[in-house]
Short mmCIF file of C-alpha atoms in Angstrom, two decimals:
data_model
loop_
_atom_site.label_atom_id
_atom_site.label_comp_id
_atom_site.label_asym_id
_atom_site.label_seq_id
_atom_site.Cartn_x
_atom_site.Cartn_y
_atom_site.Cartn_z
CA MET A 1 0.00 0.00 0.00
CA SER A 2 1.13 3.56 -0.70
CA ARG A 3 1.84 5.75 2.29
CA ALA A 4 0.22 9.15 2.49
CA ILE A 5 0.14 12.32 4.58
CA LEU A 6 -3.18 13.92 5.45
CA THR A 7 -3.25 17.68 6.07
CA ILE A 8 -5.95 19.30 8.17
CA ASN A 9 -6.87 22.98 8.49
CA ALA A 10 -9.70 23.06 11.02
CA GLY A 11 -11.69 26.28 11.37
CA SER A 12 -14.80 27.23 13.30
CA SER A 13 -17.26 25.99 10.67
CA SER A 14 -15.09 24.18 8.16
CA ILE A 15 -12.33 21.59 7.87
CA LYS A 16 -10.05 21.82 4.84
CA PHE A 17 -8.11 18.68 3.99
CA ALA A 18 -5.72 17.23 1.43
CA LEU A 19 -4.11 13.82 0.98
CA PHE A 20 -0.58 13.63 -0.45
CA GLU A 21 0.93 10.28 -1.42
CA LEU A 22 4.50 9.29 -0.52
CA ASN A 23 5.87 7.38 -3.48
CA GLY A 24 9.61 7.63 -3.00
CA GLY A 25 8.96 11.28 -2.20
CA LEU A 26 6.12 13.66 -1.52
CA SER A 27 3.70 14.13 -4.41
CA GLU A 28 3.59 17.68 -5.77
CA THR A 29 -0.20 17.57 -5.97
CA ALA A 30 -2.84 16.20 -3.65
CA THR A 31 -4.49 12.93 -4.56
CA VAL A 32 -7.70 14.28 -3.09
CA SER A 33 -8.52 17.63 -1.52
CA GLY A 34 -11.57 19.48 -0.33
CA GLN A 35 -13.39 20.62 2.75
CA ILE A 36 -16.27 19.97 5.06
CA ASP A 37 -18.13 23.23 5.51
CA GLY A 38 -21.31 24.27 7.25
CA ILE A 39 -20.34 22.67 10.56
CA GLY A 40 -22.89 23.83 13.10
CA ALA A 41 -25.51 24.30 10.39
CA GLU A 42 -25.92 22.23 7.20
CA ALA A 43 -22.61 20.42 6.91
CA ARG A 44 -21.43 18.92 3.63
CA LEU A 45 -18.25 17.44 2.24
CA VAL A 46 -17.00 18.74 -1.10
CA ALA A 47 -13.90 17.11 -2.54
CA ARG A 48 -12.05 16.53 -5.80
CA ASP A 49 -9.95 13.55 -6.85
CA PRO A 50 -9.00 12.00 -10.21
CA ALA A 51 -12.55 10.65 -10.51
CA GLY A 52 -14.04 14.16 -10.30
CA LYS A 53 -16.07 16.15 -7.81
CA HIS A 54 -17.80 14.61 -4.81
CA GLU A 55 -20.50 16.20 -2.64
CA VAL A 56 -21.93 14.48 0.42
CA ALA A 57 -24.38 15.91 2.95
CA LEU A 58 -23.57 15.28 6.61
CA HIS A 59 -26.22 14.97 9.29
CA LEU A 60 -24.50 15.97 12.52
CA ALA A 61 -25.85 16.25 16.05
CA GLY A 62 -24.57 17.90 19.22
CA GLY A 63 -22.58 21.05 19.85
CA GLN A 64 -19.77 22.55 17.79
CA GLU A 65 -16.98 20.43 19.28
CA ALA A 66 -19.02 17.23 18.93
CA GLN A 67 -19.76 18.12 15.31
CA HIS A 68 -16.06 18.71 14.63
CA GLN A 69 -15.29 15.26 16.03
CA ALA A 70 -18.08 13.70 13.97
CA SER A 71 -16.92 15.55 10.85
CA LEU A 72 -13.35 14.26 11.17
CA ASN A 73 -14.68 10.77 11.85
CA PHE A 74 -16.78 10.99 8.70
CA LEU A 75 -13.84 12.37 6.71
CA LEU A 76 -11.52 9.52 7.66
CA LYS A 77 -14.18 6.93 6.91
CA TRP A 78 -14.96 8.58 3.57
CA LEU A 79 -11.26 8.64 2.62
CA GLN A 80 -10.86 4.97 3.52
CA GLU A 81 -13.88 4.03 1.41
CA THR A 82 -13.16 6.17 -1.63
CA GLN A 83 -9.35 6.42 -1.74
CA LYS A 84 -8.14 2.84 -1.83
CA GLY A 85 -4.59 1.59 -1.56
CA TRP A 86 -3.03 4.05 0.87
CA ASN A 87 -1.78 3.86 4.43
CA LEU A 88 -1.79 7.01 6.57
CA ALA A 89 1.77 7.79 7.68
CA ALA A 90 1.12 11.13 9.38
CA VAL A 91 -1.35 13.97 9.84
CA GLY A 92 -0.15 17.56 9.53
CA HIS A 93 -2.13 20.47 10.98
CA ARG A 94 -2.16 24.18 10.38
CA VAL A 95 -1.96 25.92 13.78
CA VAL A 96 -2.28 29.68 13.57
CA HIS A 97 -0.32 30.74 16.66
CA GLY A 98 2.92 29.31 18.00
CA GLY A 99 3.75 32.26 20.24
CA GLU A 100 7.34 32.60 21.37
CA LEU A 101 7.57 28.90 22.21
CA PHE A 102 7.36 27.44 18.71
CA SER A 103 9.29 28.81 15.74
CA ALA A 104 9.30 25.61 13.67
CA PRO A 105 6.99 22.64 13.00
CA ILE A 106 6.83 20.14 15.85
CA ALA A 107 5.54 16.63 16.49
CA VAL A 108 2.47 16.95 18.68
CA ASP A 109 1.62 15.19 21.92
CA ARG A 110 -0.74 16.02 24.78
CA GLU A 111 1.80 18.27 26.49
CA ILE A 112 2.34 20.30 23.32
CA VAL A 113 -1.41 20.75 22.91
CA HIS A 114 -1.63 22.09 26.47
CA LYS A 115 1.11 24.62 25.71
CA LEU A 116 -0.64 25.71 22.52
CA GLU A 117 -3.86 26.30 24.41
CA ARG A 118 -2.13 29.30 26.05
CA PHE A 119 -2.43 31.14 22.74
CA ILE A 120 -6.19 30.67 22.25
CA ASN A 121 -6.89 34.22 23.42
CA LEU A 122 -4.41 35.52 20.80
CA ALA A 123 -6.22 33.83 17.90
CA PRO A 124 -9.75 33.12 19.12
CA LEU A 125 -11.18 32.54 15.64
CA HIS A 126 -8.64 29.87 14.74
CA GLN A 127 -6.54 28.40 17.56
CA PRO A 128 -9.25 26.48 19.48
CA HIS A 129 -10.48 24.81 16.29
CA ASN A 130 -6.93 24.00 15.13
CA LEU A 131 -6.35 22.25 18.45
CA ASN A 132 -9.73 20.49 18.39
CA GLY A 133 -8.67 18.94 15.09
CA ILE A 134 -5.49 17.59 16.70
CA LYS A 135 -7.42 16.22 19.67
CA ALA A 136 -10.00 14.55 17.42
CA ILE A 137 -7.36 12.83 15.28
CA ALA A 138 -5.57 11.67 18.45
CA GLN A 139 -8.76 9.91 19.53
CA LEU A 140 -9.56 8.46 16.12
CA LEU A 141 -6.00 7.47 15.10
CA PRO A 142 -3.87 7.31 18.26
CA ALA A 143 -1.02 5.45 16.56
CA VAL A 144 -0.60 7.97 13.72
CA PRO A 145 1.96 10.75 14.40
CA GLN A 146 0.77 14.34 14.12
CA VAL A 147 2.72 17.49 13.26
CA ALA A 148 1.74 21.08 14.03
CA CYS A 149 2.84 23.75 11.52
CA PHE A 150 2.59 27.36 12.65
CA ASP A 151 1.48 30.42 10.71
CA THR A 152 3.68 32.58 12.94
CA ALA A 153 6.91 30.60 12.43
CA PHE A 154 7.98 32.09 9.08
CA HIS A 155 8.07 35.59 10.59
CA ARG A 156 10.51 34.76 13.38
CA THR A 157 13.26 36.05 11.06
CA ASN A 158 11.87 39.59 11.51
CA PRO A 159 14.45 41.79 13.25
CA PRO A 160 13.57 42.79 16.83
CA VAL A 161 12.69 46.34 15.77
CA ALA A 162 10.03 44.99 13.38
CA GLN A 163 8.49 42.90 16.15
CA ALA A 164 8.39 45.55 18.87
CA PHE A 165 5.53 47.69 20.13
CA ALA A 166 6.17 51.03 21.84
CA ILE A 167 4.79 49.80 25.17
CA PRO A 168 6.35 49.43 28.65
CA ARG A 169 9.29 47.03 28.63
CA ALA A 170 7.66 44.77 31.23
CA LEU A 171 4.78 44.08 28.84
CA SER A 172 7.12 43.40 25.94
CA ALA A 173 8.95 40.92 28.14
CA GLU A 174 5.68 39.01 28.54
CA GLY A 175 5.65 38.31 24.80
CA ILE A 176 3.44 41.16 23.62
CA LYS A 177 4.96 41.84 20.22
CA ARG A 178 4.30 41.50 16.49
CA TYR A 179 4.14 37.85 15.42
CA GLY A 180 2.72 37.96 11.87
CA PHE A 181 0.51 35.28 10.30
CA HIS A 182 -0.19 33.47 7.00
CA GLY A 183 3.37 32.19 7.33
CA LEU A 184 2.70 28.85 5.63
CA SER A 185 1.44 30.67 2.55
CA TYR A 186 4.44 33.00 2.49
CA GLU A 187 6.83 30.11 3.04
CA TYR A 188 5.38 28.29 0.03
CA ILE A 189 5.66 31.38 -2.19
CA ALA A 190 9.26 31.92 -1.04
CA ARG A 191 10.03 28.30 -1.91
CA VAL A 192 8.69 28.41 -5.48
CA LEU A 193 9.52 32.03 -6.35
CA PRO A 194 12.95 31.33 -7.95
CA GLY A 195 11.13 29.32 -10.61
CA HIS A 196 9.17 32.41 -11.65
CA THR A 197 11.59 35.35 -11.47
CA PRO A 198 15.37 35.86 -11.38
CA ARG A 199 14.77 38.56 -8.76
CA ALA A 200 13.42 36.14 -6.16
CA ASN A 201 16.15 36.97 -3.63
CA GLY A 202 15.59 40.69 -3.96
CA ARG A 203 13.06 43.02 -2.37
CA VAL A 204 9.83 41.04 -2.51
CA ILE A 205 6.37 41.82 -1.17
CA VAL A 206 3.74 39.08 -1.12
CA ALA A 207 0.08 40.03 -0.80
CA HIS A 208 -1.98 37.17 0.62
CA LEU A 209 -5.47 38.47 -0.08
CA GLY A 210 -8.55 36.52 0.97
CA ASN A 211 -11.15 36.52 3.71
CA GLY A 212 -8.09 37.00 5.89
CA SER A 213 -5.61 39.39 4.26
CA SER A 214 -2.03 40.35 5.02
CA MET A 215 1.25 41.22 3.33
CA CYS A 216 4.84 40.23 3.97
CA ALA A 217 8.09 41.90 2.93
CA MET A 218 11.01 39.57 2.18
CA LEU A 219 14.71 39.87 1.46
CA GLU A 220 16.66 36.76 0.46
CA ARG A 221 13.23 35.07 0.69
CA ARG A 222 13.15 35.61 4.47
CA SER A 223 10.42 37.58 6.20
CA LEU A 224 11.53 41.02 7.40
CA ALA A 225 8.16 42.65 8.12
CA SER A 226 4.47 41.80 8.07
CA THR A 227 1.23 43.77 8.22
CA MET A 228 -0.26 41.47 10.88
CA GLY A 229 0.93 41.85 14.46
CA PHE A 230 0.12 40.48 17.90
CA THR A 231 -3.14 39.02 16.61
CA ALA A 232 -4.65 38.31 13.19
CA ILE A 233 -6.74 41.51 13.32
CA ASP A 234 -3.97 43.97 12.51
CA GLY A 235 -2.95 45.40 9.16
CA LEU A 236 -5.14 45.11 6.08
CA MET A 237 -8.91 45.34 6.01
CA MET A 238 -10.37 41.82 5.66
CA GLY A 239 -13.66 40.03 5.05
CA THR A 240 -15.05 40.68 8.52
CA ARG A 241 -11.99 41.97 10.42
CA THR A 242 -11.10 45.65 10.84
CA GLY A 243 -7.41 45.55 10.12
CA ALA A 244 -5.39 48.34 11.74
CA ILE A 245 -7.53 50.61 13.92
CA ASP A 246 -6.73 53.50 16.24
CA PRO A 247 -6.77 52.09 19.81
CA GLY A 248 -8.53 55.30 20.79
CA VAL A 249 -11.58 54.09 18.88
CA LEU A 250 -11.80 51.09 21.18
CA LEU A 251 -11.42 53.29 24.27
CA TYR A 252 -14.20 55.51 22.94
CA LEU A 253 -16.51 52.52 22.39
CA MET A 254 -15.78 51.26 25.90
CA ASP A 255 -16.37 54.62 27.56
CA ASN A 256 -19.26 55.92 25.47
CA LYS A 257 -21.02 52.85 24.11
CA GLY A 258 -20.58 50.55 27.08
CA MET A 259 -18.86 47.90 24.99
CA GLY A 260 -16.84 45.28 26.86
CA SER A 261 -14.41 42.65 25.66
CA PRO A 262 -17.07 40.28 24.16
CA GLU A 263 -18.73 43.09 22.20
CA LEU A 264 -15.43 44.50 20.98
CA THR A 265 -14.19 41.05 19.98
CA ARG A 266 -17.34 40.42 17.96
CA MET A 267 -17.08 43.81 16.26
CA LEU A 268 -13.35 43.53 15.49
CA TYR A 269 -13.44 39.95 14.20
CA LYS A 270 -16.91 39.34 12.79
CA GLU A 271 -18.79 42.58 12.04
CA SER A 272 -16.21 44.82 10.35
CA GLY A 273 -14.07 44.71 7.21
CA LEU A 274 -15.78 44.32 3.84
CA LEU A 275 -18.98 43.19 5.54
CA GLY A 276 -19.11 46.08 7.99
CA VAL A 277 -18.24 48.84 5.52
CA SER A 278 -20.54 47.60 2.75
CA GLY A 279 -23.37 46.27 4.89
CA ILE A 280 -23.80 43.78 2.04
CA SER A 281 -21.28 40.94 2.12
CA GLN A 282 -17.81 39.85 3.16
CA ASP A 283 -17.38 38.13 -0.24
CA MET A 284 -15.37 40.23 -2.68
CA ARG A 285 -17.08 38.54 -5.63
CA THR A 286 -20.47 39.74 -4.41
CA LEU A 287 -19.19 43.28 -3.88
CA LEU A 288 -17.51 43.48 -7.30
CA ALA A 289 -20.78 42.39 -8.92
CA SER A 290 -22.82 44.95 -6.97
CA SER A 291 -23.77 48.42 -8.19
CA ALA A 292 -24.43 49.68 -4.66
CA PRO A 293 -22.27 52.68 -3.66
CA GLU A 294 -21.62 50.99 -0.30
CA ALA A 295 -20.00 48.06 -2.12
CA GLU A 296 -17.75 50.47 -4.04
CA GLU A 297 -16.77 52.22 -0.81
CA ALA A 298 -15.73 48.90 0.74
CA ILE A 299 -13.70 47.90 -2.33
CA ASP A 300 -12.02 51.29 -2.52
CA LEU A 301 -11.05 51.20 1.16
CA TYR A 302 -9.73 47.63 0.80
CA CYS A 303 -7.46 48.65 -2.09
CA PHE A 304 -6.38 51.90 -0.41
CA ARG A 305 -5.26 49.99 2.67
CA ILE A 306 -3.28 47.54 0.52
CA VAL A 307 -1.47 50.36 -1.30
CA ARG A 308 -0.76 52.25 1.92
CA GLU A 309 0.63 49.18 3.72
CA LEU A 310 2.57 48.21 0.60
CA GLY A 311 4.36 51.55 0.72
CA SER A 312 5.27 50.93 4.34
CA LEU A 313 6.67 47.48 3.55
CA ALA A 314 8.62 48.79 0.56
CA ALA A 315 10.21 51.35 2.89
CA ALA A 316 11.11 48.55 5.33
CA VAL A 317 13.12 46.64 2.69
CA GLY A 318 14.39 49.65 0.73
CA GLY A 319 12.33 49.38 -2.44
CA LEU A 320 10.47 46.81 -4.50
CA ASP A 321 11.65 44.28 -7.08
CA VAL A 322 8.77 41.77 -7.04
CA LEU A 323 5.12 41.95 -5.99
CA VAL A 324 3.26 38.64 -5.71
CA PHE A 325 -0.50 38.30 -5.42
CA THR A 326 -1.84 35.11 -3.83
CA GLY A 327 -4.85 33.90 -1.83
CA GLY A 328 -8.44 33.70 -3.04
CA ILE A 329 -8.80 37.41 -3.90
CA GLY A 330 -5.19 37.84 -4.97
CA GLU A 331 -5.35 34.93 -7.39
CA HIS A 332 -8.81 35.49 -8.86
CA ALA A 333 -9.86 39.16 -8.56
CA ALA A 334 -8.22 40.90 -11.54
CA GLU A 335 -10.03 44.16 -10.71
CA ILE A 336 -8.45 44.32 -7.25
CA ARG A 337 -5.00 43.68 -8.71
CA ARG A 338 -5.63 46.40 -11.31
CA ARG A 339 -6.66 48.96 -8.71
CA VAL A 340 -3.60 48.21 -6.61
CA CYS A 341 -1.01 48.06 -9.39
CA THR A 342 -2.15 51.26 -11.13
CA ARG A 343 -1.23 53.14 -7.94
CA LEU A 344 2.32 51.77 -7.91
CA ALA A 345 3.84 53.71 -10.80
CA TRP A 346 5.99 55.61 -8.27
CA LEU A 347 7.71 52.30 -7.49
CA GLY A 348 8.30 51.58 -11.18
CA ALA A 349 5.47 49.05 -11.62
CA THR A 350 3.60 48.85 -14.93
CA LEU A 351 0.61 46.52 -15.29
CA ASP A 352 -0.14 44.51 -18.43
CA ASP A 353 -3.93 44.87 -18.49
CA ALA A 354 -4.53 41.96 -20.86
CA ALA A 355 -2.33 39.59 -18.87
CA ASN A 356 -4.02 40.67 -15.66
CA ALA A 357 -7.52 40.16 -17.07
CA ALA A 358 -6.47 36.66 -18.17
CA ASP A 359 -5.12 35.79 -14.68
CA ARG A 360 -1.68 34.99 -16.11
CA LEU A 361 1.28 34.29 -13.87
CA ARG A 362 3.16 37.41 -14.97
CA ILE A 363 0.97 40.51 -15.17
CA SER A 364 3.67 43.20 -15.57
CA THR A 365 4.80 44.63 -18.89
CA SER A 366 8.28 43.92 -20.23
CA GLU A 367 9.24 47.53 -19.39
CA SER A 368 8.06 47.31 -15.77
CA GLY A 369 10.64 47.97 -13.09
CA VAL A 370 8.76 45.61 -10.79
CA ASP A 371 7.87 41.99 -11.56
CA LEU A 372 4.13 41.64 -10.92
CA LEU A 373 3.19 37.99 -10.42
CA VAL A 374 0.11 35.92 -9.57
CA ILE A 375 1.15 32.66 -7.87
CA PRO A 376 -1.38 30.25 -6.33
CA THR A 377 -0.40 29.39 -2.80
CA ASN A 378 -0.38 25.84 -1.44
CA GLU A 379 -0.37 25.81 2.34
CA GLU A 380 -1.50 22.18 2.35
CA TRP A 381 1.59 20.99 0.47
CA MET A 382 3.77 23.06 2.79
CA ILE A 383 2.25 21.30 5.81
CA ALA A 384 2.73 17.89 4.21
CA HIS A 385 6.34 18.75 3.37
CA HIS A 386 7.07 19.73 6.96
CA ALA A 387 5.50 16.52 8.26
CA GLN A 388 7.53 14.43 5.84
CA TYR A 389 10.79 16.17 6.73
CA LEU A 390 10.24 16.25 10.49
CA LEU A 391 9.24 12.59 10.73
CA ALA A 392 11.78 11.43 8.09
CA LEU A 393 9.05 9.73 6.04
#
């Protein structure tokens, strides 16, 4: 039987998965990939394999954690029934926050899970569900090794000055600093970038644009600065998250609107961003198709924030040689790329409109001083690669 690595990215209402075969080495593409979404409501599995697309409705009972357990149980059973001839060698997990303790992938046991639970309050939308996925697999497949891969790890190469907040030293000593996120995506782009541009080791900015959005500045393909900070709220405007906001706004809401931590958390994470500004949707596709002025305002603010943060990152690395778009919006929303790139003439960037409209890999003109690229990310493969390397599979 062929050995395989299963990757899991467990969120609050969905579980993304991919299965990579080990045939003398790790396969470049997943044998099967997909997700279970609608957990807590109308759950369904949607997956693709060489046979095509599969959709299966799940009928789950109990609370959110019980439904996560049942979803993973269903997933493993479904894989065993539909993907014959493989033996699971390891399971790799995306874990959003590794804090100061973890700067590289690690084999997971119960003690490690307990340590990672300390960071739940730093990533409340992601961390508890990431860890629930690990716990569920431990119960279902206790003999199979698991590896945690951290979204914060790639940014540990940031210099101290890029990680610091201007707060009392005692608080900084407690670990309150800029961590950065989406590291698995950035790590993958850094890995494949030399195959797409001879300037890969130069001044590179990667824009990971999706429901969660951030940017990372690299030199020698190492992270030097990121738009996200202590939590995954900071930086760019996102689907439902504010991005950077004046702390005075939060003080005002506390003092004048009676908002406490639960209300502020809900507003910052779930009621703001594209959804909050437009009042229509958090989905960029819906907003781009809308004629409502509120939709245009949300799109314009989203692009303005990207351009403004991009200028900051370019200053941090001394210029710009390559700009990479990735993530769901970055890879598929040509209009967003157009709005961003047309504001970058001062950096020497020139957009090829036809190439951009066609979603080509290179969307800059031959005369452009900046290579403008669209590269699909593959966090799942990155997780599988780390599991293979760490466990010597």
